[in-house]
Short mmCIF file of C-alpha atoms in Angstrom, two decimals:
data_model
loop_
_atom_site.label_atom_id
_atom_site.label_comp_id
_atom_site.label_asym_id
_atom_site.label_seq_id
_atom_site.Cartn_x
_atom_site.Cartn_y
_atom_site.Cartn_z
CA UNK A 81 -6.23 -11.66 3.21
CA UNK A 82 -7.64 -9.63 5.91
CA UNK A 83 -8.57 -11.26 9.23
CA UNK A 84 -10.29 -9.25 12.27
CA UNK A 85 -9.17 -9.49 15.68
CA UNK A 86 -12.66 -8.18 16.91
CA UNK A 87 -15.36 -9.85 18.11
CA UNK A 88 -16.74 -6.89 19.76
CA UNK A 89 -16.01 -3.30 20.64
CA UNK A 90 -14.41 -4.39 23.95
CA UNK A 91 -10.81 -4.30 23.76
CA UNK A 92 -10.64 -7.12 26.02
CA UNK A 93 -12.78 -9.34 24.22
CA UNK A 94 -10.81 -9.42 20.84
CA UNK A 95 -10.17 -13.12 19.56
CA UNK A 96 -8.47 -14.06 16.24
CA UNK A 97 -10.95 -16.16 13.90
CA UNK A 98 -9.62 -19.76 13.44
CA UNK A 99 -9.02 -19.40 9.82
CA UNK A 100 -6.70 -16.35 10.84
CA UNK A 101 -4.82 -19.08 12.79
CA UNK A 102 -4.48 -21.58 9.99
CA UNK A 103 -3.20 -18.73 7.93
CA UNK A 104 -0.10 -17.31 9.99
CA UNK A 105 0.42 -20.04 12.80
CA UNK A 106 4.00 -21.09 12.36
CA UNK A 107 5.06 -18.27 10.47
CA UNK A 108 7.13 -14.90 10.53
CA UNK A 109 5.19 -11.46 10.77
CA UNK A 110 6.46 -8.23 9.47
CA UNK A 111 5.21 -5.49 11.57
CA UNK A 112 4.57 -1.89 10.38
CA UNK A 113 2.04 0.41 8.67
CA UNK A 114 2.09 -1.12 4.73
CA UNK A 115 0.20 1.79 3.30
CA UNK A 116 2.60 2.27 -0.06
CA UNK A 117 4.31 -1.30 0.02
CA UNK A 118 7.43 0.45 -0.77
CA UNK A 119 10.83 -1.08 -0.98
CA UNK A 120 11.46 -0.83 2.81
CA UNK A 121 8.41 -2.90 3.63
CA UNK A 122 9.38 -5.27 0.72
CA UNK A 123 12.76 -5.61 2.79
CA UNK A 124 10.57 -6.81 5.99
CA UNK A 125 9.13 -9.22 3.86
CA UNK A 126 12.15 -10.47 2.42
CA UNK A 127 13.80 -10.71 5.93
CA UNK A 128 10.79 -12.86 6.91
CA UNK A 129 10.79 -14.82 4.38
CA UNK A 130 14.59 -16.01 5.44
CA UNK A 131 13.26 -17.36 8.61
CA UNK A 132 9.60 -18.86 7.42
CA UNK A 133 6.51 -18.30 5.80
CA UNK A 134 6.35 -14.45 5.46
CA UNK A 135 3.17 -12.41 6.32
CA UNK A 136 2.82 -8.61 6.91
CA UNK A 137 0.86 -7.95 10.18
CA UNK A 138 -0.75 -4.00 10.27
CA UNK A 139 -3.92 -2.26 11.80
CA UNK A 140 -6.80 -0.69 10.20
CA UNK A 141 -9.52 1.52 11.71
CA UNK A 142 -6.52 3.59 13.20
CA UNK A 143 -7.49 6.87 10.97
CA UNK A 144 -11.21 6.84 12.26
CA UNK A 145 -10.10 6.05 16.08
CA UNK A 146 -7.74 8.68 16.12
CA UNK A 147 -9.18 11.28 14.38
CA UNK A 148 -6.90 11.36 11.60
CA UNK A 149 -8.23 13.01 8.06
CA UNK A 150 -9.59 10.58 5.56
CA UNK A 151 -7.22 10.18 2.90
CA UNK A 152 -6.87 7.86 -0.21
CA UNK A 153 -4.82 4.60 -0.03
CA UNK A 154 -1.53 4.65 -2.04
CA UNK A 155 -2.13 1.40 -3.24
CA UNK A 156 -5.84 0.24 -4.41
CA UNK A 157 -7.31 -2.28 -2.02
CA UNK A 158 -7.85 -4.59 -4.79
CA UNK A 159 -4.46 -4.29 -6.09
CA UNK A 160 -2.59 -5.32 -2.94
CA UNK A 161 -2.58 -8.93 -3.60
CA UNK A 162 -0.81 -8.37 -7.08
CA UNK A 163 1.83 -6.33 -5.50
CA UNK A 164 2.62 -9.19 -2.93
CA UNK A 165 2.59 -11.63 -5.48
CA UNK A 166 5.36 -9.67 -7.46
CA UNK A 167 7.57 -10.13 -4.23
CA UNK A 168 7.68 -13.60 -4.52
CA UNK A 169 11.24 -13.40 -6.36
CA UNK A 170 12.50 -11.63 -3.35
CA UNK A 171 11.30 -14.04 -0.86
CA UNK A 172 12.18 -17.61 -2.14
CA UNK A 173 9.41 -17.85 -4.29
CA UNK A 174 6.76 -17.24 -1.34
CA UNK A 175 3.97 -14.69 -1.64
CA UNK A 176 3.78 -12.90 1.78
CA UNK A 177 0.24 -13.09 3.27
CA UNK A 178 -1.44 -9.89 4.54
CA UNK A 179 -3.07 -10.30 8.07
CA UNK A 180 -4.93 -6.95 9.18
CA UNK A 181 -6.22 -6.38 12.58
CA UNK A 182 -8.67 -3.86 13.79
CA UNK A 183 -7.19 -1.19 15.69
CA UNK A 184 -9.60 -0.81 18.35
CA UNK A 185 -8.72 -4.27 19.59
CA UNK A 186 -5.14 -3.58 20.22
CA UNK A 187 -4.58 0.35 20.98
CA UNK A 188 -4.81 -0.12 25.03
CA UNK A 189 -2.76 -3.19 24.74
CA UNK A 190 0.84 -2.90 26.50
CA UNK A 191 3.86 -4.10 24.82
CA UNK A 192 4.25 -7.12 26.75
CA UNK A 193 -0.05 -7.92 26.16
CA UNK A 194 0.75 -7.23 22.14
CA UNK A 195 3.60 -9.58 21.85
CA UNK A 196 1.31 -12.35 23.96
CA UNK A 197 -1.38 -11.86 21.44
CA UNK A 198 1.05 -12.44 18.71
CA UNK A 199 2.13 -15.54 20.16
CA UNK A 200 -0.78 -17.02 21.77
CA UNK A 201 -3.72 -16.07 19.18
CA UNK A 202 -1.70 -15.65 16.26
CA UNK A 203 0.40 -18.42 17.08
CA UNK A 204 3.44 -16.90 15.30
CA UNK A 205 7.13 -17.95 15.84
CA UNK A 206 8.81 -14.82 15.00
CA UNK A 207 8.52 -11.36 13.98
CA UNK A 208 10.38 -8.79 11.86
CA UNK A 209 10.47 -4.97 12.53
CA UNK A 210 12.39 -1.82 11.34
CA UNK A 211 14.62 -0.23 14.00
CA UNK A 212 12.38 2.46 14.63
CA UNK A 213 9.26 0.38 15.22
CA UNK A 214 6.93 1.37 18.09
CA UNK A 215 4.33 -0.89 19.80
CA UNK A 216 1.93 -0.73 22.40
CA UNK A 217 -0.60 1.89 24.24
CA UNK A 218 0.86 5.28 23.17
CA UNK A 219 3.79 3.58 21.55
CA UNK A 220 5.42 3.09 24.34
CA UNK A 221 7.65 0.04 23.28
CA UNK A 222 10.36 0.25 21.18
CA UNK A 223 12.52 -2.36 18.93
CA UNK A 224 14.61 -3.44 21.94
CA UNK A 225 11.88 -4.08 24.04
CA UNK A 226 10.43 -6.29 20.92
CA UNK A 227 13.38 -8.41 20.93
CA UNK A 228 13.42 -8.83 24.80
CA UNK A 229 9.61 -9.63 24.84
CA UNK A 230 9.72 -11.95 22.25
CA UNK A 231 12.65 -14.24 23.85
CA UNK A 232 10.62 -14.24 26.87
CA UNK A 233 7.77 -15.79 24.76
CA UNK A 234 10.18 -18.25 22.86
CA UNK A 235 9.77 -16.04 19.66
CA UNK A 236 12.30 -15.12 17.27
CA UNK A 237 12.88 -11.12 16.68
CA UNK A 238 14.62 -9.93 13.76
CA UNK A 239 15.34 -5.87 13.68
CA UNK A 240 16.46 -4.49 10.21
CA UNK A 241 18.02 -1.38 9.67
CA UNK A 242 15.84 1.17 7.57
CA UNK A 243 15.88 1.16 3.78
CA UNK A 244 17.42 4.84 2.74
CA UNK A 245 16.20 6.90 0.24
CA UNK A 246 19.21 7.62 -2.13
CA UNK A 247 17.84 10.24 -3.93
CA UNK A 248 19.85 13.31 -3.07
CA UNK A 249 17.11 15.87 -4.29
CA UNK A 250 14.79 14.64 -1.63
CA UNK A 251 17.03 13.40 1.15
CA UNK A 252 16.16 16.02 3.33
CA UNK A 253 12.79 16.83 2.37
CA UNK A 254 11.52 16.11 6.12
CA UNK A 255 14.05 17.66 7.71
CA UNK A 256 11.72 18.99 10.51
CA UNK A 257 10.06 15.55 11.21
CA UNK A 258 11.86 14.00 13.91
CA UNK A 259 10.70 10.74 12.82
CA UNK A 260 12.41 10.92 9.61
CA UNK A 261 15.95 10.27 8.86
CA UNK A 262 16.39 9.98 5.76
CA UNK A 263 14.42 6.59 5.36
CA UNK A 264 11.68 5.38 2.36
CA UNK A 265 8.33 5.66 3.60
CA UNK A 266 5.04 5.95 2.64
CA UNK A 267 4.90 9.45 3.48
CA UNK A 268 7.66 10.39 0.90
CA UNK A 269 5.71 8.35 -1.75
CA UNK A 270 2.64 10.67 -1.17
CA UNK A 271 5.08 13.72 -1.39
CA UNK A 272 6.75 12.48 -4.90
CA UNK A 273 3.01 11.76 -5.86
CA UNK A 274 1.94 15.14 -4.94
CA UNK A 275 4.81 16.91 -7.30
CA UNK A 276 4.29 14.46 -10.08
CA UNK A 277 7.73 12.92 -9.83
CA UNK A 278 7.19 9.41 -11.22
CA UNK A 279 10.71 8.40 -11.57
CA UNK A 280 10.92 8.86 -7.93
CA UNK A 281 7.85 7.31 -6.89
CA UNK A 282 8.93 4.18 -8.92
CA UNK A 283 12.15 4.40 -7.08
CA UNK A 284 10.54 4.16 -3.84
CA UNK A 285 8.10 1.85 -4.82
CA UNK A 286 10.68 -0.55 -6.39
CA UNK A 287 7.66 -0.85 -9.17
CA UNK A 288 5.64 1.80 -11.23
CA UNK A 289 2.72 3.26 -9.70
CA UNK A 290 -0.67 1.58 -10.63
CA UNK A 291 -3.65 3.71 -10.34
CA UNK A 292 -7.22 2.15 -10.64
CA UNK A 293 -10.18 3.29 -12.13
CA UNK A 294 -13.76 2.20 -12.11
CA UNK A 295 -15.92 2.78 -15.11
CA UNK A 296 -19.49 2.68 -14.38
CA UNK A 297 -20.73 4.01 -17.50
CA UNK A 298 -19.58 3.09 -21.39
CA UNK A 299 -20.58 6.84 -22.19
CA UNK A 300 -17.25 7.51 -20.32
CA UNK A 301 -15.22 6.38 -23.65
CA UNK A 302 -15.16 7.78 -27.04
CA UNK A 303 -13.78 7.38 -30.47
CA UNK A 304 -11.09 9.83 -31.66
CA UNK A 305 -9.52 10.20 -34.72
CA UNK A 306 -6.60 8.20 -33.88
CA UNK A 307 -7.98 6.19 -31.14
CA UNK A 308 -9.87 6.25 -27.86
CA UNK A 309 -10.57 8.31 -25.42
CA UNK A 310 -11.81 7.88 -21.71
CA UNK A 311 -12.80 10.57 -19.24
CA UNK A 312 -14.18 9.61 -15.56
CA UNK A 313 -14.60 11.53 -12.64
CA UNK A 314 -11.73 11.77 -9.90
CA UNK A 315 -14.02 10.03 -7.44
CA UNK A 316 -14.11 6.56 -9.65
CA UNK A 317 -10.49 6.43 -8.46
CA UNK A 318 -9.70 3.77 -5.87
CA UNK A 319 -6.25 4.98 -5.08
CA UNK A 320 -4.11 8.04 -4.67
CA UNK A 321 -3.34 9.74 -8.22
CA UNK A 322 -0.11 11.85 -8.96
CA UNK A 323 -0.22 15.93 -9.25
CA UNK A 324 -2.61 17.05 -11.92
CA UNK A 325 -0.82 17.45 -15.15
CA UNK A 326 -0.25 15.68 -18.40
CA UNK A 327 1.67 12.16 -18.61
CA UNK A 328 2.99 10.58 -21.47
CA UNK A 329 4.41 6.88 -21.52
CA UNK A 330 1.78 5.23 -19.68
CA UNK A 331 0.21 1.82 -19.56
CA UNK A 332 -3.36 1.08 -19.78
CA UNK A 333 -4.30 -2.35 -18.28
CA UNK A 334 -7.90 -3.90 -18.68
CA UNK A 335 -8.78 -7.59 -18.06
CA UNK A 336 -6.15 -10.22 -19.48
CA UNK A 337 -5.12 -8.11 -22.29
CA UNK A 338 -1.80 -7.03 -23.09
CA UNK A 339 -1.05 -3.36 -21.73
CA UNK A 340 -1.61 -0.30 -23.91
CA UNK A 341 0.34 2.48 -24.43
CA UNK A 342 -1.55 5.79 -23.56
CA UNK A 343 -1.40 8.94 -22.39
CA UNK A 344 -2.70 10.69 -19.26
CA UNK A 345 -4.16 14.13 -18.56
CA UNK A 346 -5.93 15.00 -14.73
CA UNK A 347 -7.40 18.09 -14.08
CA UNK A 348 -9.03 19.38 -10.95
CA UNK A 349 -12.06 16.96 -11.26
CA UNK A 350 -11.28 14.42 -14.02
CA UNK A 351 -8.90 11.82 -15.50
CA UNK A 352 -8.75 11.68 -19.23
CA UNK A 353 -6.89 8.54 -20.99
CA UNK A 354 -5.98 8.52 -24.50
CA UNK A 355 -4.56 5.75 -26.79
CA UNK A 356 -3.96 5.31 -30.48
CA UNK A 357 -4.67 1.39 -30.39
CA UNK A 358 -8.18 0.18 -31.75
CA UNK A 359 -10.66 0.05 -29.14
CA UNK A 360 -8.63 -1.69 -26.22
CA UNK A 361 -11.63 -2.43 -23.93
CA UNK A 362 -13.75 -4.57 -25.48
CA UNK A 363 -16.47 -3.99 -22.41
CA UNK A 364 -18.88 -7.01 -21.93
CA UNK A 365 -22.20 -5.43 -22.19
CA UNK A 366 -23.55 -7.43 -19.28
CA UNK A 367 -20.87 -5.72 -16.67
CA UNK A 368 -21.86 -2.51 -15.44
CA UNK A 369 -18.44 -1.68 -14.06
CA UNK A 370 -15.04 -2.38 -15.25
CA UNK A 371 -11.27 -1.98 -13.56
CA UNK A 372 -8.91 -0.17 -15.43
CA UNK A 373 -5.29 -0.15 -14.20
CA UNK A 374 -3.28 3.05 -15.26
CA UNK A 375 0.84 2.68 -14.61
CA UNK A 376 2.81 5.66 -14.97
CA UNK A 377 6.13 5.77 -16.46
CA UNK A 378 9.08 7.40 -14.86
CA UNK A 379 8.22 11.12 -15.81
CA UNK A 380 6.98 14.29 -14.56
CA UNK A 381 3.77 15.98 -15.64
CA UNK A 382 4.45 18.33 -18.60
CA UNK A 383 3.47 21.87 -17.99
CA UNK A 384 0.13 22.76 -19.48
#
C-alpha cells in the first residue's frame, strides 16, 4: 500500500491522507530504503512485529530529485505485496504494510521535524531502524539521535544490528565503500545479479529472485518440438534481470497455475523462455497483456 504525504510541491504543506493514518496509526514502522526487500529488511520487519503491527516506511522520488541515474527495481512494484506476505511466518503471522512518502515532502526536514511528522501525522507508536540509519536534511541524524527524539515524543525506538553477509567470497566486495561493513544490502543484491550468481542472490534475498515479464502479444510464444518457447524484448521486464546467459532449473509462473520448470536465456536485447511442458499459458484471448513470473534456481549462467 502506498500513501503520499504530498498535497503540493511545497515542503511545508505536506499532510498525510486520512486513509494513511488509519493504516499505520498505533503501529511500528521500520525505517529504511526497501529496494530489494532482502533479509536485512525482513529482520527490521521481524523486530517491528515483536512490538506491534509492522509497517515499512520508505521514500519515493529520491532519484528524480537527487539526479540519480534511473534504474530498474530489484522487486517489481506489482510483486512487492507477495514478498511482504511471505514474511508473515517470521512476523507473528502479521503481513507488514508498506507506506511510501514522497521524498520532496521530507527532504528539508530536520531530524526533529521528521520524528514529529512520524508521531503527529502518522500516529505511530514506535520505530525500528538499523544501526547505520541516517535521517533528516543532509542525513544529519543518526540512530542515537533517533532514539533520543523518539523518547521526547513518547515513541519507542528500537535499533538493531546489521545483518551481515556470510558469503566469504563476496564479504569484502565493496571494501572501498565507507558505508559498507560487510552487511547485506540492496547494492550487494544488484552486484550479485550483475555477475549472475543466483545462489548468492537467493542467500541475500531469503528467497529466489522473481522476474516479472509483461507479454503484450501472443505471437511472442511459439510451439517447439518438445514444448513451448517465449521470446520478448527486455523492455517488457518490470524489474532487474541477472547477467545475460543461460539459466537452467528456473520456474515459470502464470496466473494460479502450478509452477512449470523452464530454461532461461538472455541476450543483449531479449529474454527467451523454453519449457518441455504442454502449453502452460492458456492465454485468454480477451486479454491484451499477461504477466509471467520467472523464478531463478540457485545457479550461475552457463557460458555460451
